[in-house]
């Protein structure tokens, strides 16, 4: 079965990689797809996000990279024939934020979302903190 692991990946982190690696052991293919989060202002250009994702996942033979900017995740899933969405969750607050999206996506299309708990060493990593501290 193929699954999509969607995100802003702005930039992708070791936490994302941990989730992708574990998902790769469970699904025939995991597509890491860069989408637009309207609540976030983009930092890295799309091409840089994709290049980083491709580089980070180069040893994971069944992880591929794609993008669908400005479009709905469920539309991407339908077009790509993907029936499962994967999301990493670090904290209860993450889950609180994720549940309405998962329920909406399922309501619209029947596509299920599976949550993969982040490994504890990665719980406090975020793209925002990495960006904030990268240039010191
Ligand atoms: O890494 P992020 O920012 O937490 O990822 C959120 C993302 C991009 C997966 C989410 O905002 C999304 O699915 N965007 C695509 C637009 C969409 O489908 N919105 C409806 C969600 S119910």
GROMACS .gro file of C-alpha atoms in nm, residues 2 5 9 16 20 26 37 39 42 44 52 55-56 59 64 68 71 75 112 120 122 127 130 132:
model
   24
    2UNK     CA    1   0.117   0.354  -0.077
    5UNK     CA    2   0.341   1.189   0.438
    9UNK     CA    3   0.888   2.059   0.524
   16UNK     CA    4   1.033   1.415   0.986
   20UNK     CA    5   0.950   0.866   0.722
   26UNK     CA    6   0.526  -0.038   0.705
   37UNK     CA    7  -0.002   2.538   0.493
   39UNK     CA    8  -0.124   2.932   0.838
   42UNK     CA    9   0.687   3.004   0.340
   44UNK     CA   10   1.259   2.817   0.183
   52UNK     CA   11   1.670   1.873   0.101
   55UNK     CA   12   1.897   1.432  -0.004
   56UNK     CA   13   1.778   1.331   0.345
   59UNK     CA   14   1.902   0.582   0.156
   64UNK     CA   15   0.978   0.936  -0.281
   68UNK     CA   16   0.137   1.989  -0.475
   71UNK     CA   17  -0.388   2.249  -0.361
   75UNK     CA   18  -0.711   1.610  -0.426
  112UNK     CA   19  -0.779   0.774   0.655
  120UNK     CA   20   1.112   1.125   2.226
  122UNK     CA   21   1.278   1.444   1.837
  127UNK     CA   22   1.120   2.363   1.152
  130UNK     CA   23   1.569   2.521   1.339
  132UNK     CA   24   1.536   3.062   1.420
   0.00000   0.00000   0.00000
